[in-house]
PDB file of C-alpha atoms and ligand atoms in Angstrom:
ATOM      1  CA  UNK A   1     -27.040 131.375-135.836  1.00 85.00           C
ATOM      2  CA  UNK A   2     -28.615 132.214-133.175  1.00 94.00           C
ATOM      3  CA  UNK A   3     -30.179 135.868-132.638  1.00 96.00           C
ATOM      4  CA  UNK A   4     -28.937 137.047-129.152  1.00 97.00           C
ATOM      5  CA  UNK A   5     -30.257 140.755-128.945  1.00 98.00           C
ATOM      6  CA  UNK A   6     -33.148 141.859-130.794  1.00 98.00           C
ATOM      7  CA  UNK A   7     -34.709 145.523-130.544  1.00 98.00           C
ATOM      8  CA  UNK A   8     -38.337 145.970-131.979  1.00 98.00           C
ATOM      9  CA  UNK A   9     -39.289 149.890-132.225  1.00 98.00           C
ATOM     10  CA  UNK A  10     -37.207 150.924-129.478  1.00 98.00           C
ATOM     11  CA  UNK A  11     -38.013 154.335-128.559  1.00 98.00           C
ATOM     12  CA  UNK A  12     -37.033 157.053-125.795  1.00 98.00           C
ATOM     13  CA  UNK A  13     -38.374 160.040-125.427  1.00 98.00           C
ATOM     14  CA  UNK A  14     -36.798 162.597-122.474  1.00 96.00           C
ATOM     15  CA  UNK A  15     -39.030 164.347-120.797  1.00 93.00           C
ATOM     16  CA  UNK A  16     -39.156 167.545-122.126  1.00 92.00           C
ATOM     17  CA  UNK A  17     -39.772 165.855-125.383  1.00 93.00           C
ATOM     18  CA  UNK A  18     -36.134 165.474-126.583  1.00 94.00           C
ATOM     19  CA  UNK A  19     -36.574 161.756-128.664  1.00 97.00           C
ATOM     20  CA  UNK A  20     -33.554 160.480-127.937  1.00 97.00           C
ATOM     21  CA  UNK A  21     -34.238 156.730-129.382  1.00 98.00           C
ATOM     22  CA  UNK A  22     -37.028 156.511-132.567  1.00 98.00           C
ATOM     23  CA  UNK A  23     -38.358 153.672-133.494  1.00 97.00           C
ATOM     24  CA  UNK A  24     -35.032 151.380-133.479  1.00 98.00           C
ATOM     25  CA  UNK A  25     -34.730 147.829-134.491  1.00 98.00           C
ATOM     26  CA  UNK A  26     -32.129 145.407-135.597  1.00 98.00           C
ATOM     27  CA  UNK A  27     -30.575 141.879-134.054  1.00 98.00           C
ATOM     28  CA  UNK A  28     -27.105 141.289-133.467  1.00 98.00           C
ATOM     29  CA  UNK A  29     -26.256 137.348-133.277  1.00 96.00           C
ATOM     30  CA  UNK A  30     -24.412 135.239-130.585  1.00 95.00           C
ATOM     31  CA  UNK A  31     -20.812 135.862-130.501  1.00 94.00           C
ATOM     32  CA  UNK A  32     -20.687 139.001-132.964  1.00 96.00           C
ATOM     33  CA  UNK A  33     -18.733 141.541-132.308  1.00 95.00           C
ATOM     34  CA  UNK A  34     -21.421 144.499-133.469  1.00 97.00           C
ATOM     35  CA  UNK A  35     -20.989 148.586-133.445  1.00 97.00           C
ATOM     36  CA  UNK A  36     -23.124 150.944-132.541  1.00 97.00           C
ATOM     37  CA  UNK A  37     -21.451 154.464-134.834  1.00 96.00           C
ATOM     38  CA  UNK A  38     -23.081 157.772-134.634  1.00 95.00           C
ATOM     39  CA  UNK A  39     -22.099 161.482-134.169  1.00 93.00           C
ATOM     40  CA  UNK A  40     -22.921 163.341-130.206  1.00 92.00           C
ATOM     41  CA  UNK A  41     -26.256 162.950-129.351  1.00 94.00           C
ATOM     42  CA  UNK A  42     -26.976 160.496-131.892  1.00 96.00           C
ATOM     43  CA  UNK A  43     -28.976 158.078-129.626  1.00 97.00           C
ATOM     44  CA  UNK A  44     -25.859 155.394-128.694  1.00 96.00           C
ATOM     45  CA  UNK A  45     -25.741 155.854-124.887  1.00 95.00           C
ATOM     46  CA  UNK A  46     -29.464 155.923-124.569  1.00 97.00           C
ATOM     47  CA  UNK A  47     -30.182 152.761-126.617  1.00 97.00           C
ATOM     48  CA  UNK A  48     -27.449 150.936-124.256  1.00 97.00           C
ATOM     49  CA  UNK A  49     -29.488 152.142-121.302  1.00 96.00           C
ATOM     50  CA  UNK A  50     -32.644 150.958-122.908  1.00 97.00           C
ATOM     51  CA  UNK A  51     -30.736 147.469-123.462  1.00 97.00           C
ATOM     52  CA  UNK A  52     -29.632 146.817-119.651  1.00 96.00           C
ATOM     53  CA  UNK A  53     -32.360 147.813-118.562  1.00 96.00           C
ATOM     54  CA  UNK A  54     -31.127 150.885-116.441  1.00 94.00           C
ATOM     55  CA  UNK A  55     -33.954 152.859-118.157  1.00 96.00           C
ATOM     56  CA  UNK A  56     -37.031 151.659-119.727  1.00 96.00           C
ATOM     57  CA  UNK A  57     -38.082 152.509-123.325  1.00 98.00           C
ATOM     58  CA  UNK A  58     -41.258 155.368-123.880  1.00 98.00           C
ATOM     59  CA  UNK A  59     -42.070 152.270-126.401  1.00 98.00           C
ATOM     60  CA  UNK A  60     -40.885 149.646-128.376  1.00 98.00           C
ATOM     61  CA  UNK A  61     -39.310 146.700-126.500  1.00 96.00           C
ATOM     62  CA  UNK A  62     -36.368 143.889-127.183  1.00 98.00           C
ATOM     63  CA  UNK A  63     -35.191 140.845-125.952  1.00 98.00           C
ATOM     64  CA  UNK A  64     -31.627 140.135-124.369  1.00 97.00           C
ATOM     65  CA  UNK A  65     -31.302 135.973-125.306  1.00 96.00           C
ATOM     66  CA  UNK A  66     -34.940 135.743-125.639  1.00 96.00           C
ATOM     67  CA  UNK A  67     -35.836 137.519-122.022  1.00 97.00           C
ATOM     68  CA  UNK A  68     -37.984 140.324-122.283  1.00 97.00           C
ATOM     69  CA  UNK A  69     -36.367 143.771-120.751  1.00 97.00           C
ATOM     70  CA  UNK A  70     -38.853 145.239-120.273  1.00 95.00           C
ATOM     71  CA  UNK A  71     -41.387 142.231-118.332  1.00 96.00           C
ATOM     72  CA  UNK A  72     -38.049 140.343-117.101  1.00 97.00           C
ATOM     73  CA  UNK A  73     -35.494 143.039-116.444  1.00 96.00           C
ATOM     74  CA  UNK A  74     -33.647 140.987-113.980  1.00 94.00           C
ATOM     75  CA  UNK A  75     -33.635 138.084-115.754  1.00 95.00           C
ATOM     76  CA  UNK A  76     -32.533 139.925-118.422  1.00 95.00           C
ATOM     77  CA  UNK A  77     -29.553 141.607-116.226  1.00 92.00           C
ATOM     78  CA  UNK A  78     -28.432 138.548-115.526  1.00 91.00           C
ATOM     79  CA  UNK A  79     -27.629 137.612-119.221  1.00 94.00           C
ATOM     80  CA  UNK A  80     -25.389 141.063-119.307  1.00 94.00           C
ATOM     81  CA  UNK A  81     -22.072 143.041-118.323  1.00 91.00           C
ATOM     82  CA  UNK A  82     -22.141 146.758-119.024  1.00 92.00           C
ATOM     83  CA  UNK A  83     -19.242 148.930-118.576  1.00 90.00           C
ATOM     84  CA  UNK A  84     -19.998 152.630-119.173  1.00 88.00           C
ATOM     85  CA  UNK A  85     -18.637 155.535-121.249  1.00 82.00           C
ATOM     86  CA  UNK A  86     -17.257 157.415-117.908  1.00 81.00           C
ATOM     87  CA  UNK A  87     -15.223 155.492-115.925  1.00 75.00           C
ATOM     88  CA  UNK A  88     -16.253 153.470-113.039  1.00 81.00           C
ATOM     89  CA  UNK A  89     -14.231 152.245-110.945  1.00 90.00           C
ATOM     90  CA  UNK A  90     -13.311 153.495-107.167  1.00 93.00           C
ATOM     91  CA  UNK A  91     -10.009 154.943-107.153  1.00 93.00           C
ATOM     92  CA  UNK A  92      -9.702 154.017-103.344  1.00 95.00           C
ATOM     93  CA  UNK A  93      -9.493 150.877-103.455  1.00 96.00           C
ATOM     94  CA  UNK A  94      -7.235 148.293-105.270  1.00 97.00           C
ATOM     95  CA  UNK A  95      -7.844 146.297-108.562  1.00 96.00           C
ATOM     96  CA  UNK A  96      -9.136 143.402-106.005  1.00 96.00           C
ATOM     97  CA  UNK A  97     -11.421 145.473-104.152  1.00 96.00           C
ATOM     98  CA  UNK A  98     -13.059 146.551-106.905  1.00 96.00           C
ATOM     99  CA  UNK A  99     -13.751 143.381-107.899  1.00 96.00           C
ATOM    100  CA  UNK A 100     -14.855 142.734-104.506  1.00 96.00           C
ATOM    101  CA  UNK A 101     -17.229 145.245-104.503  1.00 94.00           C
ATOM    102  CA  UNK A 102     -18.841 144.575-107.631  1.00 92.00           C
ATOM    103  CA  UNK A 103     -18.851 140.802-106.937  1.00 95.00           C
ATOM    104  CA  UNK A 104     -21.016 141.698-104.122  1.00 94.00           C
ATOM    105  CA  UNK A 105     -23.538 143.533-105.874  1.00 90.00           C
ATOM    106  CA  UNK A 106     -24.256 140.110-108.059  1.00 89.00           C
ATOM    107  CA  UNK A 107     -24.471 137.776-104.429  1.00 92.00           C
ATOM    108  CA  UNK A 108     -22.025 136.045-105.905  1.00 93.00           C
ATOM    109  CA  UNK A 109     -20.199 133.851-102.325  1.00 95.00           C
ATOM    110  CA  UNK A 110     -17.103 134.968-101.692  1.00 94.00           C
ATOM    111  CA  UNK A 111     -15.543 131.197-102.277  1.00 95.00           C
ATOM    112  CA  UNK A 112     -16.722 131.859-106.107  1.00 94.00           C
ATOM    113  CA  UNK A 113     -15.481 135.512-106.054  1.00 95.00           C
ATOM    114  CA  UNK A 114     -12.617 134.748-104.968  1.00 95.00           C
ATOM    115  CA  UNK A 115     -12.065 131.969-108.643  1.00 94.00           C
ATOM    116  CA  UNK A 116     -13.787 134.493-110.620  1.00 92.00           C
ATOM    117  CA  UNK A 117     -11.970 138.019-109.352  1.00 96.00           C
ATOM    118  CA  UNK A 118      -8.431 135.814-110.102  1.00 95.00           C
ATOM    119  CA  UNK A 119     -10.265 134.660-113.661  1.00 88.00           C
ATOM    120  CA  UNK A 120     -11.252 138.139-115.255  1.00 89.00           C
ATOM    121  CA  UNK A 121      -7.344 139.612-113.818  1.00 92.00           C
ATOM    122  CA  UNK A 122      -5.469 137.211-116.197  1.00 88.00           C
ATOM    123  CA  UNK A 123      -8.463 137.848-119.101  1.00 82.00           C
ATOM    124  CA  UNK A 124      -7.381 141.677-118.527  1.00 84.00           C
ATOM    125  CA  UNK A 125      -4.001 141.086-117.338  1.00 87.00           C
ATOM    126  CA  UNK A 126      -3.834 143.221-114.030  1.00 93.00           C
ATOM    127  CA  UNK A 127      -2.598 139.919-111.799  1.00 96.00           C
ATOM    128  CA  UNK A 128       0.785 141.623-111.041  1.00 97.00           C
ATOM    129  CA  UNK A 129      -0.991 145.087-110.584  1.00 97.00           C
ATOM    130  CA  UNK A 130      -4.529 143.368-107.999  1.00 97.00           C
ATOM    131  CA  UNK A 131      -3.002 144.424-104.612  1.00 97.00           C
ATOM    132  CA  UNK A 132      -2.004 148.442-105.839  1.00 97.00           C
ATOM    133  CA  UNK A 133      -4.901 151.123-105.494  1.00 97.00           C
ATOM    134  CA  UNK A 134      -6.602 151.916-108.723  1.00 95.00           C
ATOM    135  CA  UNK A 135      -5.863 155.539-108.530  1.00 95.00           C
ATOM    136  CA  UNK A 136      -1.956 154.209-109.235  1.00 96.00           C
ATOM    137  CA  UNK A 137      -3.287 152.594-112.228  1.00 94.00           C
ATOM    138  CA  UNK A 138      -2.545 154.469-116.039  1.00 89.00           C
ATOM    139  CA  UNK A 139      -5.673 155.242-118.086  1.00 84.00           C
ATOM    140  CA  UNK A 140      -5.772 151.985-119.993  1.00 85.00           C
ATOM    141  CA  UNK A 141      -5.447 150.110-116.991  1.00 90.00           C
ATOM    142  CA  UNK A 142      -8.406 151.481-115.321  1.00 91.00           C
ATOM    143  CA  UNK A 143     -10.368 151.029-118.514  1.00 88.00           C
ATOM    144  CA  UNK A 144      -9.441 147.300-118.326  1.00 89.00           C
ATOM    145  CA  UNK A 145     -10.482 147.341-114.685  1.00 93.00           C
ATOM    146  CA  UNK A 146     -13.662 148.265-115.491  1.00 91.00           C
ATOM    147  CA  UNK A 147     -14.158 145.553-118.405  1.00 89.00           C
ATOM    148  CA  UNK A 148     -12.965 142.942-116.137  1.00 90.00           C
ATOM    149  CA  UNK A 149     -16.253 144.471-113.537  1.00 92.00           C
ATOM    150  CA  UNK A 150     -18.039 144.460-116.148  1.00 89.00           C
ATOM    151  CA  UNK A 151     -17.037 140.413-116.800  1.00 87.00           C
ATOM    152  CA  UNK A 152     -17.329 139.269-113.061  1.00 90.00           C
ATOM    153  CA  UNK A 153     -20.965 137.719-113.427  1.00 87.00           C
ATOM    154  CA  UNK A 154     -19.853 136.063-117.090  1.00 85.00           C
ATOM    155  CA  UNK A 155     -22.624 137.787-118.627  1.00 90.00           C
ATOM    156  CA  UNK A 156     -23.012 136.101-122.374  1.00 90.00           C
ATOM    157  CA  UNK A 157     -23.109 139.743-123.484  1.00 94.00           C
ATOM    158  CA  UNK A 158     -21.054 142.980-122.823  1.00 93.00           C
ATOM    159  CA  UNK A 159     -22.402 146.177-123.412  1.00 95.00           C
ATOM    160  CA  UNK A 160     -19.462 148.476-123.907  1.00 93.00           C
ATOM    161  CA  UNK A 161     -19.630 151.937-124.329  1.00 94.00           C
ATOM    162  CA  UNK A 162     -16.884 154.301-125.752  1.00 91.00           C
ATOM    163  CA  UNK A 163     -14.097 151.410-124.146  1.00 88.00           C
ATOM    164  CA  UNK A 164     -11.364 153.819-125.809  1.00 86.00           C
ATOM    165  CA  UNK A 165     -12.274 157.702-125.390  1.00 84.00           C
ATOM    166  CA  UNK A 166      -9.807 159.221-125.252  1.00 76.00           C
ATOM    167  CA  UNK A 167      -6.803 156.709-124.328  1.00 79.00           C
ATOM    168  CA  UNK A 168      -3.507 156.736-126.567  1.00 81.00           C
ATOM    169  CA  UNK A 169      -3.497 154.565-129.760  1.00 84.00           C
ATOM    170  CA  UNK A 170      -1.182 152.171-127.916  1.00 81.00           C
ATOM    171  CA  UNK A 171      -4.116 151.684-124.994  1.00 80.00           C
ATOM    172  CA  UNK A 172      -6.477 151.271-127.378  1.00 84.00           C
ATOM    173  CA  UNK A 173      -5.167 148.533-129.888  1.00 86.00           C
ATOM    174  CA  UNK A 174      -4.556 146.766-126.326  1.00 81.00           C
ATOM    175  CA  UNK A 175      -8.266 147.018-124.984  1.00 83.00           C
ATOM    176  CA  UNK A 176      -9.228 145.419-129.029  1.00 86.00           C
ATOM    177  CA  UNK A 177      -6.722 142.524-128.142  1.00 86.00           C
ATOM    178  CA  UNK A 178      -8.954 142.072-125.014  1.00 82.00           C
ATOM    179  CA  UNK A 179     -11.949 142.398-126.850  1.00 87.00           C
ATOM    180  CA  UNK A 180     -10.977 139.381-129.522  1.00 88.00           C
ATOM    181  CA  UNK A 181     -10.033 137.322-127.340  1.00 85.00           C
ATOM    182  CA  UNK A 182     -13.651 137.371-125.480  1.00 81.00           C
ATOM    183  CA  UNK A 183     -15.259 136.758-128.607  1.00 85.00           C
ATOM    184  CA  UNK A 184     -12.102 134.003-129.151  1.00 87.00           C
ATOM    185  CA  UNK A 185     -12.120 132.480-125.979  1.00 81.00           C
ATOM    186  CA  UNK A 186     -15.622 132.497-124.688  1.00 80.00           C
ATOM    187  CA  UNK A 187     -17.387 133.536-127.082  1.00 85.00           C
ATOM    188  CA  UNK A 188     -19.016 136.645-125.742  1.00 91.00           C
ATOM    189  CA  UNK A 189     -21.220 138.967-127.679  1.00 95.00           C
ATOM    190  CA  UNK A 190     -20.002 142.486-127.453  1.00 95.00           C
ATOM    191  CA  UNK A 191     -22.384 145.259-128.316  1.00 97.00           C
ATOM    192  CA  UNK A 192     -19.194 148.370-128.506  1.00 95.00           C
ATOM    193  CA  UNK A 193     -19.719 152.312-129.410  1.00 95.00           C
ATOM    194  CA  UNK A 194     -16.963 154.120-130.755  1.00 93.00           C
ATOM    195  CA  UNK A 195     -15.950 157.457-132.745  1.00 90.00           C
ATOM    196  CA  UNK A 196     -13.093 155.741-134.116  1.00 91.00           C
ATOM    197  CA  UNK A 197     -13.801 154.603-137.440  1.00 93.00           C
ATOM    198  CA  UNK A 198     -10.445 152.467-137.547  1.00 91.00           C
ATOM    199  CA  UNK A 199     -11.318 150.608-134.732  1.00 91.00           C
ATOM    200  CA  UNK A 200     -15.070 149.760-136.136  1.00 95.00           C
ATOM    201  CA  UNK A 201     -13.521 148.753-139.047  1.00 96.00           C
ATOM    202  CA  UNK A 202     -11.089 146.169-137.655  1.00 92.00           C
ATOM    203  CA  UNK A 203     -12.625 145.041-134.254  1.00 94.00           C
ATOM    204  CA  UNK A 204     -16.348 144.519-135.554  1.00 96.00           C
ATOM    205  CA  UNK A 205     -18.143 142.161-137.903  1.00 97.00           C
ATOM    206  CA  UNK A 206     -21.291 144.389-138.689  1.00 98.00           C
ATOM    207  CA  UNK A 207     -22.181 147.937-137.455  1.00 98.00           C
ATOM    208  CA  UNK A 208     -25.107 150.117-136.996  1.00 98.00           C
ATOM    209  CA  UNK A 209     -24.696 153.710-138.200  1.00 97.00           C
ATOM    210  CA  UNK A 210     -27.435 156.202-136.035  1.00 96.00           C
ATOM    211  CA  UNK A 211     -27.902 159.720-136.757  1.00 96.00           C
ATOM    212  CA  UNK A 212     -31.029 161.235-134.876  1.00 95.00           C
ATOM    213  CA  UNK A 213     -32.507 158.324-132.947  1.00 97.00           C
ATOM    214  CA  UNK A 214     -32.536 156.714-136.083  1.00 97.00           C
ATOM    215  CA  UNK A 215     -30.737 153.900-137.805  1.00 97.00           C
ATOM    216  CA  UNK A 216     -29.464 155.146-141.031  1.00 97.00           C
ATOM    217  CA  UNK A 217     -27.541 151.489-142.704  1.00 97.00           C
ATOM    218  CA  UNK A 218     -26.712 148.280-140.684  1.00 98.00           C
ATOM    219  CA  UNK A 219     -24.233 146.059-142.429  1.00 98.00           C
ATOM    220  CA  UNK A 220     -20.772 144.613-142.474  1.00 98.00           C
ATOM    221  CA  UNK A 221     -17.958 146.989-142.494  1.00 98.00           C
ATOM    222  CA  UNK A 222     -16.813 145.363-146.200  1.00 97.00           C
ATOM    223  CA  UNK A 223     -20.349 146.380-147.346  1.00 98.00           C
ATOM    224  CA  UNK A 224     -20.596 149.300-146.381  1.00 97.00           C
ATOM    225  CA  UNK A 225     -17.355 150.573-147.768  1.00 97.00           C
ATOM    226  CA  UNK A 226     -18.506 148.649-151.214  1.00 97.00           C
ATOM    227  CA  UNK A 227     -21.523 150.101-151.321  1.00 96.00           C
ATOM    228  CA  UNK A 228     -19.908 153.584-152.227  1.00 94.00           C
ATOM    229  CA  UNK A 229     -17.172 152.391-154.357  1.00 93.00           C
ATOM    230  CA  UNK A 230     -19.653 153.920-157.785  1.00 91.00           C
ATOM    231  CA  UNK A 231     -18.720 157.549-155.494  1.00 90.00           C
ATOM    232  CA  UNK A 232     -15.454 157.142-153.738  1.00 91.00           C
ATOM    233  CA  UNK A 233     -12.055 155.379-154.830  1.00 92.00           C
ATOM    234  CA  UNK A 234     -11.411 153.438-151.811  1.00 93.00           C
ATOM    235  CA  UNK A 235     -13.763 154.212-149.525  1.00 95.00           C
ATOM    236  CA  UNK A 236     -13.292 154.135-145.872  1.00 96.00           C
ATOM    237  CA  UNK A 237     -15.916 153.478-143.039  1.00 96.00           C
ATOM    238  CA  UNK A 238     -14.718 157.560-142.574  1.00 95.00           C
ATOM    239  CA  UNK A 239     -16.358 157.939-145.812  1.00 95.00           C
ATOM    240  CA  UNK A 240     -19.764 155.690-144.903  1.00 96.00           C
ATOM    241  CA  UNK A 241     -20.158 157.989-141.735  1.00 95.00           C
ATOM    242  CA  UNK A 242     -20.377 160.866-143.410  1.00 94.00           C
ATOM    243  CA  UNK A 243     -21.948 159.743-146.468  1.00 94.00           C
ATOM    244  CA  UNK A 244     -24.923 158.539-144.295  1.00 94.00           C
ATOM    245  CA  UNK A 245     -24.702 161.295-141.705  1.00 93.00           C
ATOM    246  CA  UNK A 246     -23.596 164.512-143.054  1.00 87.00           C
ATOM    247  CA  UNK A 247     -21.598 165.174-140.886  1.00 62.00           C
ATOM    248  CA  UNK A 248     -17.319 164.693-139.714  1.00 54.00           C
ATOM    249  CA  UNK A 249     -16.811 162.804-136.637  1.00 50.00           C
ATOM    250  CA  UNK A 250     -16.882 165.997-134.495  1.00 49.00           C
ATOM    251  CA  UNK A 251     -13.348 166.228-132.121  1.00 48.00           C
ATOM    252  CA  UNK A 252     -15.075 170.454-132.000  1.00 46.00           C
ATOM    253  CA  UNK A 253     -18.546 169.045-130.019  1.00 49.00           C
ATOM    254  CA  UNK A 254     -21.487 170.717-131.149  1.00 51.00           C
ATOM    255  CA  UNK A 255     -22.742 171.715-127.771  1.00 54.00           C
ATOM    256  CA  UNK A 256     -20.800 173.286-124.520  1.00 50.00           C
ATOM    257  CA  UNK A 257     -22.370 170.270-123.021  1.00 56.00           C
ATOM    258  CA  UNK A 258     -20.850 167.961-124.564  1.00 59.00           C
ATOM    259  CA  UNK A 259     -17.296 169.463-124.869  1.00 54.00           C
ATOM    260  CA  UNK A 260     -16.831 169.372-120.904  1.00 56.00           C
ATOM    261  CA  UNK A 261     -18.130 165.923-120.670  1.00 58.00           C
ATOM    262  CA  UNK A 262     -16.053 164.404-123.063  1.00 55.00           C
ATOM    263  CA  UNK A 263     -12.934 166.532-121.517  1.00 52.00           C
ATOM    264  CA  UNK A 264     -14.224 165.215-118.230  1.00 55.00           C
ATOM    265  CA  UNK A 265     -13.689 161.775-119.606  1.00 53.00           C
ATOM    266  CA  UNK A 266     -10.634 162.190-120.969  1.00 50.00           C
ATOM    267  CA  UNK A 267      -9.171 163.571-117.881  1.00 51.00           C
ATOM    268  CA  UNK A 268     -10.205 160.818-116.491  1.00 52.00           C
ATOM    269  CA  UNK A 269      -9.263 158.140-118.234  1.00 50.00           C
ATOM    270  CA  UNK A 270      -6.038 159.536-118.913  1.00 46.00           C
ATOM    271  CA  UNK A 271      -6.066 159.246-114.608  1.00 42.00           C
TER     272      UNK A 271
HETATM  273  N1  ATP B 301     -31.266 161.678-119.441  1.00 85.84           N
HETATM  274  C1  ATP B 301     -31.160 162.986-120.302  1.00 85.84           C
HETATM  275  N2  ATP B 301     -32.378 163.945-120.327  1.00 85.84           N
HETATM  276  C2  ATP B 301     -32.521 164.590-121.220  1.00 85.84           C
HETATM  277  N3  ATP B 301     -32.109 164.310-122.123  1.00 85.84           N
HETATM  278  C3  ATP B 301     -30.988 163.294-122.768  1.00 85.84           C
HETATM  279  C4  ATP B 301     -30.821 162.705-121.763  1.00 85.84           C
HETATM  280  N4  ATP B 301     -29.635 161.658-121.672  1.00 85.84           N
HETATM  281  C5  ATP B 301     -29.344 162.063-122.872  1.00 85.84           C
HETATM  282  N5  ATP B 301     -30.247 162.615-123.332  1.00 85.84           N
HETATM  283  C6  ATP B 301     -30.284 163.479-124.758  1.00 85.84           C
HETATM  284  O1  ATP B 301     -30.615 162.511-126.022  1.00 85.84           O
HETATM  285  C7  ATP B 301     -29.626 162.353-127.058  1.00 85.84           C
HETATM  286  C8  ATP B 301     -29.232 161.464-126.985  1.00 85.84           C
HETATM  287  O2  ATP B 301     -28.082 161.363-126.080  1.00 85.84           O
HETATM  288  P1  ATP B 301     -26.659 160.105-125.823  1.00 85.84           P
HETATM  289  O3  ATP B 301     -26.534 160.515-124.330  1.00 85.84           O
HETATM  290  O4  ATP B 301     -27.663 159.244-126.072  1.00 85.84           O
HETATM  291  O5  ATP B 301     -26.078 160.033-127.297  1.00 85.84           O
HETATM  292  P2  ATP B 301     -24.511 159.663-127.970  1.00 85.84           P
HETATM  293  O6  ATP B 301     -25.093 158.606-129.321  1.00 85.84           O
HETATM  294  O7  ATP B 301     -24.894 158.469-126.904  1.00 85.84           O
HETATM  295  O8  ATP B 301     -23.902 160.482-127.569  1.00 85.84           O
HETATM  296  P3  ATP B 301     -22.145 160.457-127.318  1.00 85.84           P
HETATM  297  O9  ATP B 301     -21.460 160.162-128.221  1.00 85.84           O
HETATM  298  O10 ATP B 301     -22.012 162.264-127.214  1.00 85.84           O
HETATM  299  O11 ATP B 301     -21.447 159.620-125.933  1.00 85.84           O
HETATM  300  C9  ATP B 301     -29.325 163.604-126.535  1.00 85.84           C
HETATM  301  O12 ATP B 301     -30.116 165.086-127.568  1.00 85.84           O
HETATM  302  C10 ATP B 301     -28.848 164.098-125.522  1.00 85.84           C
HETATM  303  O13 ATP B 301     -28.983 165.702-124.980  1.00 85.84           O
HETATM  304 MG1   MG B 302     -22.711 158.511-125.203  1.00 85.84          MG
END
């Protein structure tokens, strides 16, 4: 099995001394769906920001397909796609034009871009709506367009930061289906964060639980649940999460800022 992401001692201290990620080490295998779980403010997005070279680690490093993210950020970036926690689509542009814009960021030649746009639209099932402006899309369709934008340069690894936050259960299932298709049809490695334990349980090959910047445990959902069998009858991944973080996945967000952010994301996702 080939290691495709290797993080060693990744640490991020933000100005003001907030230790968002504290000496985190783990590896992800090629073709795996790897889940990164943790309460609000645990350090999930910060870890993704470092792995995708958007911010530099205070300490430690990581390799993406063998490429050092601190020494060769540009080359590393070509290996990965990133779909942020916030929706990134331009409402005033059509699906096609959003993708064309994205292809431009990667300097993909025009003729080649047309081929790839058709390819990713098909992948997320948006071909029929490609000419419509994104503002006419539903929340789930926008998220799918977001994912299509992250795929245009054919990355080996796709980072999805809360791909289903604020979406209804039908749409969440639909997104899971596309994520599974990517893994099965193009053997893509997927690194995702989620607050939904059922999602992590059904999608992920392995999950890491992070709290206050520290990885508490890392294993297959099955092994993590089995480890609690002495304490709980038929443990769920929610039980595992509680066991390791001492908290419930909070719908009542602990800070005003997090609550505001979450409302904004949901509003935008709903459209
Ligand atoms: N740009 C920043 N400057 C200062 N502190 C930050 C910054 N971004 C994040 N933080 C802090 O770092 C910690 C980790 O935040 P991060 O966004 O990585 O958490 P998260 O696990 O993604 O949370 P959520 O589930 O709410 O998305 C938090 O305490 C947060 O307030
Ligand atoms: Mg986050």
